Amino acid sequence: MSKPTEADGVAAPGNPGAATAATPNLTPGATRPEAPAKDSATVRILIFIRDRGIFVLWLALIIGFSIWCSPYFASLNNAILIANAAAISAIFAAGVAVGIICGALDLSIPGVAALASCVTGWMVVNGLPVWLALVTGMAIGAAVGLVNGLISLRGFNPIIVTIAMLSITSALASIVAGGYTIPGLSALDFMGTERYLGIPAPVWIVAGLFIVGTVFLTKTRDGIRLMAVGGSAEAVRRSGIHSDRYRVLAFMISSSCAALGGLVTAAQVTEANPAASPALIFTALTAVALAGVSLVGGRGSLPRVLVGALVLATIANGLTIKGVQPYWATGVTGVLLIGSLLLDRWGSMTVSRRLMATAQASVHTGTR
């Protein structure tokens, strides 16, 4: 007669706890616990809300305003108006988003926009080629971003650096413009007030910007590394990648978007304004936060940022049609912003707890 072994579920001499450890093997046909499956479903729902919730919100707003503001809201012309109204905010939001994704929040955006538009406007009214004026304006944006990045790499706080640069660029814009607006920029109508296939030029510019930006961040090596730097710069550095290079690149992209936004704004109103409006950065940050871009870096999506800008424009448009005062739109936007932050925080914490519980359950039950 053979001796009982641990595989039979009986404790072998000198190992009294073995029977308990081997117990799961006694019932090979037993049903696995359902808790991990339920937790996995909950995690998938929460991740969907985090990643696609902004699209659901926008769809709900469209349906709600279509009913409330019928028949004026749900029309092609009004849709074009909304897209055009969101264009400027979307351009600035793209720059803010890229910076935040890489962990490089740039607050100098309003000043860069003012400086680029004033320099371009001055060149245009003084008879210089339009293409040269536009290239110069964009080059100014990239140069300011380069300076911001290089200074920040010296150990200075990027927020303080970019606030200082906001003051410097605002002052330079006023010097270039002599403290007044620069009118007569009708030569820029092709990128401001002109329509192509019935769609305003700024909408085409935004479409091109977000297509290129999305492809860059998701399909290219440098774009993927840029996002990785925002997630963990130290881990990227240890893998042999120069993380500092990508932080500088993020600042340059952010400032270039600011310059583009300033040029499009000047083209729309046919004048360059040296005043750096703080509302630009706040609107852009609101669109970015609504889009669920992680403010600590490493996670974000430009398509969601675009929808975030469209959400803001949709709210403002719908309330305007109903004759509601603009401050109500500001209040609603603030409520949505706080709600999105709370939802993101709650969702992230819940997902973390669910994943941890699922992992622990799998360890204790022997499932995989």
Short mmCIF file of N, CA, C and O in Angstrom, two decimals, residues 198-315:
data_model
loop_
_atom_site.label_atom_id
_atom_site.label_comp_id
_atom_site.label_asym_id
_atom_site.label_seq_id
_atom_site.Cartn_x
_atom_site.Cartn_y
_atom_site.Cartn_z
N GLY A 198 -17.18 75.55 -49.05
CA GLY A 198 -18.19 75.97 -48.09
C GLY A 198 -17.76 75.91 -46.64
O GLY A 198 -18.55 76.25 -45.74
N ILE A 199 -16.52 75.52 -46.38
CA ILE A 199 -16.03 75.38 -45.00
C ILE A 199 -14.96 76.45 -44.76
O ILE A 199 -14.05 76.62 -45.57
N PRO A 200 -15.04 77.18 -43.63
CA PRO A 200 -14.06 78.24 -43.35
C PRO A 200 -12.63 77.71 -43.29
O PRO A 200 -12.39 76.58 -42.86
N ALA A 201 -11.70 78.56 -43.69
CA ALA A 201 -10.29 78.18 -43.72
C ALA A 201 -9.77 77.69 -42.36
O ALA A 201 -9.02 76.71 -42.30
N PRO A 202 -10.14 78.35 -41.22
CA PRO A 202 -9.62 77.87 -39.93
C PRO A 202 -10.00 76.42 -39.64
O PRO A 202 -9.23 75.70 -38.98
N VAL A 203 -11.15 75.99 -40.11
CA VAL A 203 -11.56 74.60 -39.88
C VAL A 203 -10.63 73.65 -40.62
O VAL A 203 -10.24 72.59 -40.10
N TRP A 204 -10.27 74.00 -41.85
CA TRP A 204 -9.32 73.17 -42.61
C TRP A 204 -7.96 73.15 -41.93
O TRP A 204 -7.30 72.09 -41.87
N ILE A 205 -7.54 74.29 -41.40
CA ILE A 205 -6.24 74.36 -40.71
C ILE A 205 -6.25 73.45 -39.48
O ILE A 205 -5.29 72.71 -39.21
N VAL A 206 -7.34 73.51 -38.71
CA VAL A 206 -7.46 72.66 -37.52
C VAL A 206 -7.46 71.18 -37.90
O VAL A 206 -6.80 70.36 -37.25
N ALA A 207 -8.19 70.84 -38.95
CA ALA A 207 -8.22 69.44 -39.39
C ALA A 207 -6.82 68.95 -39.74
O ALA A 207 -6.39 67.86 -39.32
N GLY A 208 -6.08 69.76 -40.50
CA GLY A 208 -4.72 69.37 -40.86
C GLY A 208 -3.81 69.26 -39.65
O GLY A 208 -3.02 68.31 -39.52
N LEU A 209 -3.92 70.22 -38.72
CA LEU A 209 -3.09 70.22 -37.52
C LEU A 209 -3.33 68.96 -36.69
O LEU A 209 -2.37 68.31 -36.24
N PHE A 210 -4.60 68.61 -36.48
CA PHE A 210 -4.89 67.48 -35.60
C PHE A 210 -4.60 66.14 -36.28
O PHE A 210 -4.22 65.17 -35.61
N ILE A 211 -4.73 66.08 -37.59
CA ILE A 211 -4.36 64.84 -38.29
C ILE A 211 -2.86 64.61 -38.18
O ILE A 211 -2.39 63.52 -37.82
N VAL A 212 -2.09 65.65 -38.47
CA VAL A 212 -0.63 65.54 -38.39
C VAL A 212 -0.20 65.25 -36.95
O VAL A 212 0.66 64.38 -36.70
N GLY A 213 -0.79 65.96 -35.99
CA GLY A 213 -0.42 65.76 -34.59
C GLY A 213 -0.74 64.37 -34.09
O GLY A 213 0.05 63.75 -33.37
N THR A 214 -1.90 63.86 -34.46
CA THR A 214 -2.30 62.53 -34.02
C THR A 214 -1.39 61.46 -34.62
O THR A 214 -0.96 60.52 -33.92
N VAL A 215 -1.09 61.58 -35.89
CA VAL A 215 -0.18 60.62 -36.54
C VAL A 215 1.20 60.69 -35.88
O VAL A 215 1.83 59.66 -35.62
N PHE A 216 1.65 61.90 -35.59
CA PHE A 216 2.97 62.05 -34.97
C PHE A 216 3.03 61.38 -33.61
O PHE A 216 3.98 60.65 -33.30
N LEU A 217 2.01 61.61 -32.77
CA LEU A 217 2.04 61.08 -31.40
C LEU A 217 1.80 59.58 -31.33
O LEU A 217 2.26 58.92 -30.38
N THR A 218 1.10 59.02 -32.29
CA THR A 218 0.70 57.61 -32.19
C THR A 218 1.42 56.69 -33.17
O THR A 218 1.45 55.47 -32.95
N LYS A 219 2.00 57.25 -34.24
CA LYS A 219 2.56 56.39 -35.28
C LYS A 219 4.06 56.58 -35.51
O LYS A 219 4.65 55.81 -36.27
N THR A 220 4.66 57.58 -34.90
CA THR A 220 6.08 57.82 -35.11
C THR A 220 6.86 57.52 -33.84
O THR A 220 6.34 57.59 -32.73
N ARG A 221 8.13 57.21 -34.03
CA ARG A 221 8.98 56.87 -32.89
C ARG A 221 9.14 58.06 -31.95
O ARG A 221 9.03 57.91 -30.73
N ASP A 222 9.40 59.24 -32.52
CA ASP A 222 9.60 60.41 -31.67
C ASP A 222 8.33 60.79 -30.90
O ASP A 222 8.40 61.19 -29.74
N GLY A 223 7.17 60.64 -31.55
CA GLY A 223 5.93 60.96 -30.87
C GLY A 223 5.64 60.01 -29.71
O GLY A 223 5.23 60.44 -28.62
N ILE A 224 5.87 58.74 -29.94
CA ILE A 224 5.66 57.75 -28.87
C ILE A 224 6.63 57.99 -27.72
O ILE A 224 6.27 57.88 -26.54
N ARG A 225 7.87 58.32 -28.05
CA ARG A 225 8.85 58.61 -27.00
C ARG A 225 8.47 59.87 -26.24
O ARG A 225 8.68 59.96 -25.02
N LEU A 226 7.94 60.86 -26.94
CA LEU A 226 7.52 62.09 -26.28
C LEU A 226 6.46 61.80 -25.23
O LEU A 226 6.51 62.32 -24.11
N MET A 227 5.49 60.95 -25.57
CA MET A 227 4.46 60.59 -24.60
C MET A 227 5.06 59.78 -23.45
O MET A 227 4.66 59.93 -22.30
N ALA A 228 6.03 58.92 -23.77
CA ALA A 228 6.66 58.11 -22.73
C ALA A 228 7.42 58.98 -21.74
O ALA A 228 7.44 58.70 -20.54
N VAL A 229 8.04 60.05 -22.22
CA VAL A 229 8.76 60.95 -21.34
C VAL A 229 7.81 61.58 -20.33
O VAL A 229 8.13 61.75 -19.15
N GLY A 230 6.62 61.92 -20.77
CA GLY A 230 5.63 62.47 -19.85
C GLY A 230 5.20 61.47 -18.80
O GLY A 230 4.90 61.84 -17.67
N GLY A 231 5.16 60.19 -19.16
CA GLY A 231 4.77 59.16 -18.20
C GLY A 231 5.84 58.90 -17.16
O GLY A 231 5.55 58.81 -15.97
N SER A 232 7.08 58.79 -17.60
CA SER A 232 8.19 58.54 -16.68
C SER A 232 9.49 58.91 -17.37
O SER A 232 10.07 58.10 -18.10
N ALA A 233 9.94 60.12 -17.13
CA ALA A 233 11.17 60.59 -17.77
C ALA A 233 12.37 59.77 -17.31
O ALA A 233 13.29 59.50 -18.10
N GLU A 234 12.38 59.36 -16.04
CA GLU A 234 13.51 58.59 -15.52
C GLU A 234 13.60 57.23 -16.18
O GLU A 234 14.69 56.76 -16.53
N ALA A 235 12.46 56.57 -16.36
CA ALA A 235 12.46 55.26 -17.01
C ALA A 235 12.94 55.38 -18.45
O ALA A 235 13.69 54.53 -18.95
N VAL A 236 12.50 56.44 -19.13
CA VAL A 236 12.95 56.65 -20.51
C VAL A 236 14.45 56.91 -20.55
O VAL A 236 15.16 56.41 -21.42
N ARG A 237 14.95 57.69 -19.60
CA ARG A 237 16.38 57.99 -19.56
C ARG A 237 17.19 56.74 -19.34
O ARG A 237 18.24 56.53 -19.97
N ARG A 238 16.72 55.86 -18.44
CA ARG A 238 17.45 54.63 -18.17
C ARG A 238 17.44 53.68 -19.36
O ARG A 238 18.30 52.79 -19.45
N SER A 239 16.47 53.83 -20.23
CA SER A 239 16.42 52.98 -21.42
C SER A 239 17.35 53.49 -22.52
O SER A 239 17.42 52.89 -23.59
N GLY A 240 18.06 54.58 -22.25
CA GLY A 240 19.03 55.09 -23.21
C GLY A 240 18.52 56.19 -24.11
O GLY A 240 19.21 56.60 -25.05
N ILE A 241 17.31 56.69 -23.85
CA ILE A 241 16.72 57.75 -24.66
C ILE A 241 16.95 59.10 -23.97
O ILE A 241 16.81 59.22 -22.76
N HIS A 242 17.34 60.10 -24.74
CA HIS A 242 17.58 61.44 -24.19
C HIS A 242 16.23 62.12 -23.96
O HIS A 242 15.67 62.74 -24.85
N SER A 243 15.75 62.02 -22.73
CA SER A 243 14.43 62.57 -22.42
C SER A 243 14.42 64.09 -22.52
O SER A 243 13.39 64.69 -22.88
N ASP A 244 15.55 64.74 -22.23
CA ASP A 244 15.59 66.20 -22.28
C ASP A 244 15.28 66.71 -23.69
O ASP A 244 14.63 67.75 -23.85
N ARG A 245 15.73 65.98 -24.69
CA ARG A 245 15.49 66.39 -26.07
C ARG A 245 14.00 66.45 -26.36
O ARG A 245 13.52 67.36 -27.05
N TYR A 246 13.25 65.51 -25.81
CA TYR A 246 11.81 65.45 -26.09
C TYR A 246 11.04 66.49 -25.29
O TYR A 246 9.99 66.96 -25.73
N ARG A 247 11.54 66.86 -24.13
CA ARG A 247 10.91 67.95 -23.39
C ARG A 247 11.06 69.27 -24.16
O ARG A 247 10.12 70.06 -24.25
N VAL A 248 12.24 69.49 -24.70
CA VAL A 248 12.45 70.70 -25.52
C VAL A 248 11.54 70.66 -26.75
O VAL A 248 10.94 71.67 -27.13
N LEU A 249 11.44 69.49 -27.36
CA LEU A 249 10.57 69.34 -28.53
C LEU A 249 9.13 69.66 -28.18
O LEU A 249 8.41 70.32 -28.96
N ALA A 250 8.68 69.23 -27.00
CA ALA A 250 7.30 69.50 -26.57
C ALA A 250 7.08 71.01 -26.42
O ALA A 250 6.03 71.53 -26.82
N PHE A 251 8.04 71.70 -25.83
CA PHE A 251 7.92 73.16 -25.70
C PHE A 251 7.86 73.82 -27.07
O PHE A 251 7.08 74.76 -27.29
N MET A 252 8.66 73.34 -28.00
CA MET A 252 8.67 73.93 -29.34
C MET A 252 7.34 73.70 -30.07
O MET A 252 6.82 74.59 -30.74
N ILE A 253 6.79 72.50 -29.93
CA ILE A 253 5.49 72.22 -30.55
C ILE A 253 4.40 73.09 -29.92
O ILE A 253 3.55 73.66 -30.62
N SER A 254 4.44 73.22 -28.61
CA SER A 254 3.43 74.02 -27.91
C SER A 254 3.48 75.47 -28.36
O SER A 254 2.45 76.09 -28.68
N SER A 255 4.68 76.05 -28.43
CA SER A 255 4.81 77.44 -28.84
C SER A 255 4.49 77.62 -30.33
O SER A 255 3.95 78.66 -30.73
N SER A 256 4.80 76.62 -31.14
CA SER A 256 4.47 76.71 -32.56
C SER A 256 2.96 76.72 -32.77
O SER A 256 2.44 77.47 -33.61
N CYS A 257 2.25 75.92 -31.99
CA CYS A 257 0.78 75.94 -32.06
C CYS A 257 0.25 77.29 -31.60
O CYS A 257 -0.74 77.81 -32.16
N ALA A 258 0.89 77.88 -30.58
CA ALA A 258 0.48 79.20 -30.12
C ALA A 258 0.66 80.23 -31.22
O ALA A 258 -0.20 81.09 -31.45
N ALA A 259 1.80 80.17 -31.91
CA ALA A 259 2.05 81.10 -33.01
C ALA A 259 1.01 80.92 -34.12
O ALA A 259 0.48 81.90 -34.66
N LEU A 260 0.71 79.66 -34.44
CA LEU A 260 -0.30 79.39 -35.47
C LEU A 260 -1.65 79.94 -35.05
O LEU A 260 -2.37 80.55 -35.86
N GLY A 261 -2.01 79.75 -33.79
CA GLY A 261 -3.27 80.30 -33.30
C GLY A 261 -3.32 81.80 -33.40
O GLY A 261 -4.35 82.39 -33.74
N GLY A 262 -2.20 82.46 -33.09
CA GLY A 262 -2.15 83.91 -33.20
C GLY A 262 -2.30 84.38 -34.63
O GLY A 262 -3.00 85.37 -34.91
N LEU A 263 -1.70 83.66 -35.57
CA LEU A 263 -1.80 84.03 -36.98
C LEU A 263 -3.22 83.84 -37.51
O LEU A 263 -3.74 84.69 -38.24
N VAL A 264 -3.86 82.75 -37.13
CA VAL A 264 -5.23 82.50 -37.58
C VAL A 264 -6.18 83.52 -36.98
O VAL A 264 -7.10 84.02 -37.66
N THR A 265 -5.96 83.87 -35.72
CA THR A 265 -6.79 84.90 -35.09
C THR A 265 -6.65 86.24 -35.82
O THR A 265 -7.65 86.92 -36.09
N ALA A 266 -5.40 86.62 -36.12
CA ALA A 266 -5.17 87.87 -36.85
C ALA A 266 -5.82 87.83 -38.23
O ALA A 266 -6.36 88.83 -38.71
N ALA A 267 -5.79 86.66 -38.87
CA ALA A 267 -6.39 86.53 -40.19
C ALA A 267 -7.90 86.65 -40.13
O ALA A 267 -8.53 87.21 -41.04
N GLN A 268 -8.50 86.16 -39.04
CA GLN A 268 -9.96 86.24 -38.91
C GLN A 268 -10.44 87.66 -38.70
O GLN A 268 -11.46 88.07 -39.27
N VAL A 269 -9.74 88.42 -37.89
CA VAL A 269 -10.18 89.78 -37.56
C VAL A 269 -9.44 90.83 -38.39
O VAL A 269 -9.69 92.03 -38.23
N THR A 270 -8.53 90.38 -39.27
CA THR A 270 -7.74 91.24 -40.17
C THR A 270 -6.96 92.31 -39.43
O THR A 270 -6.72 93.40 -39.96
N GLU A 271 -6.52 92.00 -38.21
CA GLU A 271 -5.63 92.90 -37.49
C GLU A 271 -4.88 92.11 -36.42
O GLU A 271 -5.35 91.06 -35.95
N ALA A 272 -3.71 92.61 -36.07
CA ALA A 272 -2.89 91.96 -35.05
C ALA A 272 -2.98 92.76 -33.76
O ALA A 272 -2.78 93.98 -33.76
N ASN A 273 -3.26 92.07 -32.68
CA ASN A 273 -3.45 92.73 -31.39
C ASN A 273 -2.29 92.35 -30.47
O ASN A 273 -2.03 91.18 -30.22
N PRO A 274 -1.56 93.34 -29.92
CA PRO A 274 -0.43 93.03 -29.04
C PRO A 274 -0.83 92.59 -27.64
O PRO A 274 0.02 92.15 -26.87
N ALA A 275 -2.11 92.71 -27.31
CA ALA A 275 -2.57 92.32 -25.97
C ALA A 275 -2.63 90.79 -25.86
O ALA A 275 -3.28 90.13 -26.67
N ALA A 276 -1.95 90.26 -24.86
CA ALA A 276 -1.96 88.81 -24.63
C ALA A 276 -3.12 88.47 -23.71
O ALA A 276 -3.10 88.78 -22.52
N SER A 277 -4.14 87.86 -24.27
CA SER A 277 -5.35 87.56 -23.49
C SER A 277 -5.18 86.30 -22.65
O SER A 277 -4.95 85.21 -23.20
N PRO A 278 -5.28 86.39 -21.32
CA PRO A 278 -5.19 85.20 -20.47
C PRO A 278 -6.30 84.19 -20.75
O PRO A 278 -6.17 83.01 -20.43
N ALA A 279 -7.42 84.67 -21.34
CA ALA A 279 -8.53 83.76 -21.62
C ALA A 279 -8.12 82.64 -22.57
O ALA A 279 -8.71 81.55 -22.54
N LEU A 280 -7.11 82.89 -23.40
CA LEU A 280 -6.66 81.87 -24.34
C LEU A 280 -6.19 80.62 -23.61
O LEU A 280 -6.58 79.50 -23.94
N ILE A 281 -5.34 80.81 -22.62
CA ILE A 281 -4.76 79.66 -21.91
C ILE A 281 -5.82 78.97 -21.07
O ILE A 281 -5.84 77.73 -20.97
N PHE A 282 -6.75 79.73 -20.49
CA PHE A 282 -7.78 79.12 -19.66
C PHE A 282 -8.75 78.29 -20.50
O PHE A 282 -9.15 77.19 -20.11
N THR A 283 -9.14 78.82 -21.66
CA THR A 283 -10.02 78.06 -22.55
C THR A 283 -9.34 76.79 -23.04
O THR A 283 -9.95 75.72 -23.09
N ALA A 284 -8.06 76.92 -23.40
CA ALA A 284 -7.31 75.76 -23.87
C ALA A 284 -7.19 74.71 -22.77
O ALA A 284 -7.38 73.50 -23.01
N LEU A 285 -6.89 75.14 -21.56
CA LEU A 285 -6.77 74.20 -20.44
C LEU A 285 -8.10 73.52 -20.15
O LEU A 285 -8.13 72.33 -19.80
N THR A 286 -9.18 74.26 -20.28
CA THR A 286 -10.50 73.68 -20.06
C THR A 286 -10.79 72.58 -21.08
O THR A 286 -11.26 71.49 -20.72
N ALA A 287 -10.50 72.84 -22.35
CA ALA A 287 -10.72 71.83 -23.38
C ALA A 287 -9.85 70.60 -23.13
O ALA A 287 -10.29 69.46 -23.30
N VAL A 288 -8.61 70.82 -22.70
CA VAL A 288 -7.69 69.71 -22.43
C VAL A 288 -8.17 68.88 -21.24
O VAL A 288 -8.16 67.65 -21.27
N ALA A 289 -8.63 69.57 -20.19
CA ALA A 289 -9.10 68.85 -19.00
C ALA A 289 -10.38 68.07 -19.31
O ALA A 289 -10.55 66.94 -18.86
N LEU A 290 -11.30 68.68 -20.07
CA LEU A 290 -12.51 67.97 -20.46
C LEU A 290 -12.19 66.73 -21.27
O LEU A 290 -12.91 65.73 -21.20
N ALA A 291 -11.10 66.78 -22.03
CA ALA A 291 -10.71 65.65 -22.88
C ALA A 291 -10.06 64.52 -22.09
O ALA A 291 -9.74 63.48 -22.66
N GLY A 292 -9.87 64.72 -20.80
CA GLY A 292 -9.30 63.66 -19.98
C GLY A 292 -7.80 63.51 -20.11
O GLY A 292 -7.24 62.46 -19.75
N VAL A 293 -7.11 64.55 -20.60
CA VAL A 293 -5.65 64.49 -20.67
C VAL A 293 -5.10 64.54 -19.25
O VAL A 293 -5.45 65.43 -18.48
N SER A 294 -4.24 63.59 -18.93
CA SER A 294 -3.67 63.54 -17.59
C SER A 294 -2.78 64.75 -17.36
O SER A 294 -1.84 65.00 -18.12
N LEU A 295 -3.06 65.51 -16.31
CA LEU A 295 -2.29 66.71 -16.04
C LEU A 295 -0.91 66.40 -15.49
O LEU A 295 -0.08 67.31 -15.33
N VAL A 296 -0.63 65.14 -15.18
CA VAL A 296 0.70 64.75 -14.73
C VAL A 296 1.53 64.19 -15.88
O VAL A 296 2.68 63.81 -15.70
N GLY A 297 0.94 64.15 -17.08
CA GLY A 297 1.69 63.74 -18.26
C GLY A 297 1.57 62.26 -18.57
O GLY A 297 1.13 61.45 -17.75
N GLY A 298 1.95 61.91 -19.81
CA GLY A 298 2.02 60.51 -20.21
C GLY A 298 0.77 59.94 -20.81
O GLY A 298 0.80 58.83 -21.35
N ARG A 299 -0.37 60.65 -20.72
CA ARG A 299 -1.61 60.11 -21.25
C ARG A 299 -2.45 61.23 -21.85
O ARG A 299 -2.62 62.27 -21.23
N GLY A 300 -2.94 61.00 -23.06
CA GLY A 300 -3.76 62.01 -23.70
C GLY A 300 -4.02 61.65 -25.15
O GLY A 300 -3.37 60.77 -25.72
N SER A 301 -4.99 62.32 -25.74
CA SER A 301 -5.39 62.04 -27.11
C SER A 301 -5.81 63.34 -27.77
O SER A 301 -6.69 64.04 -27.26
N LEU A 302 -5.18 63.67 -28.89
CA LEU A 302 -5.55 64.90 -29.58
C LEU A 302 -6.97 64.88 -30.13
O LEU A 302 -7.66 65.91 -30.08
N PRO A 303 -7.48 63.76 -30.67
CA PRO A 303 -8.89 63.76 -31.07
C PRO A 303 -9.84 64.12 -29.93
O PRO A 303 -10.83 64.83 -30.14
N ARG A 304 -9.56 63.64 -28.73
CA ARG A 304 -10.41 64.00 -27.59
C ARG A 304 -10.28 65.48 -27.26
O ARG A 304 -11.25 66.12 -26.84
N VAL A 305 -9.09 66.03 -27.42
CA VAL A 305 -8.90 67.46 -27.18
C VAL A 305 -9.73 68.27 -28.16
O VAL A 305 -10.35 69.28 -27.80
N LEU A 306 -9.75 67.84 -29.42
CA LEU A 306 -10.56 68.52 -30.42
C LEU A 306 -12.03 68.50 -30.04
O LEU A 306 -12.74 69.51 -30.14
N VAL A 307 -12.50 67.35 -29.57
CA VAL A 307 -13.90 67.24 -29.15
C VAL A 307 -14.15 68.11 -27.92
O VAL A 307 -15.22 68.70 -27.77
N GLY A 308 -13.15 68.22 -27.05
CA GLY A 308 -13.28 69.10 -25.89
C GLY A 308 -13.52 70.54 -26.31
O GLY A 308 -14.37 71.24 -25.74
N ALA A 309 -12.78 71.00 -27.32
CA ALA A 309 -13.00 72.36 -27.84
C ALA A 309 -14.37 72.49 -28.48
O ALA A 309 -15.04 73.52 -28.35
N LEU A 310 -14.81 71.44 -29.17
CA LEU A 310 -16.13 71.46 -29.79
C LEU A 310 -17.24 71.47 -28.74
O LEU A 310 -18.30 72.08 -28.95
N VAL A 311 -17.02 70.81 -27.62
CA VAL A 311 -18.00 70.83 -26.53
C VAL A 311 -18.20 72.26 -26.03
O VAL A 311 -19.34 72.72 -25.83
N LEU A 312 -17.10 72.98 -25.82
CA LEU A 312 -17.20 74.36 -25.34
C LEU A 312 -17.95 75.23 -26.36
O LEU A 312 -18.81 76.04 -25.99
N ALA A 313 -17.61 75.06 -27.64
CA ALA A 313 -18.28 75.86 -28.68
C ALA A 313 -19.75 75.49 -28.81
O ALA A 313 -20.60 76.36 -29.05
N THR A 314 -20.06 74.22 -28.63
CA THR A 314 -21.45 73.77 -28.73
C THR A 314 -22.30 74.37 -27.62
O THR A 314 -23.43 74.83 -27.85
N ILE A 315 -21.77 74.38 -26.41
CA ILE A 315 -22.50 74.96 -25.28
C ILE A 315 -22.76 76.44 -25.51
O ILE A 315 -23.88 76.94 -25.35
#
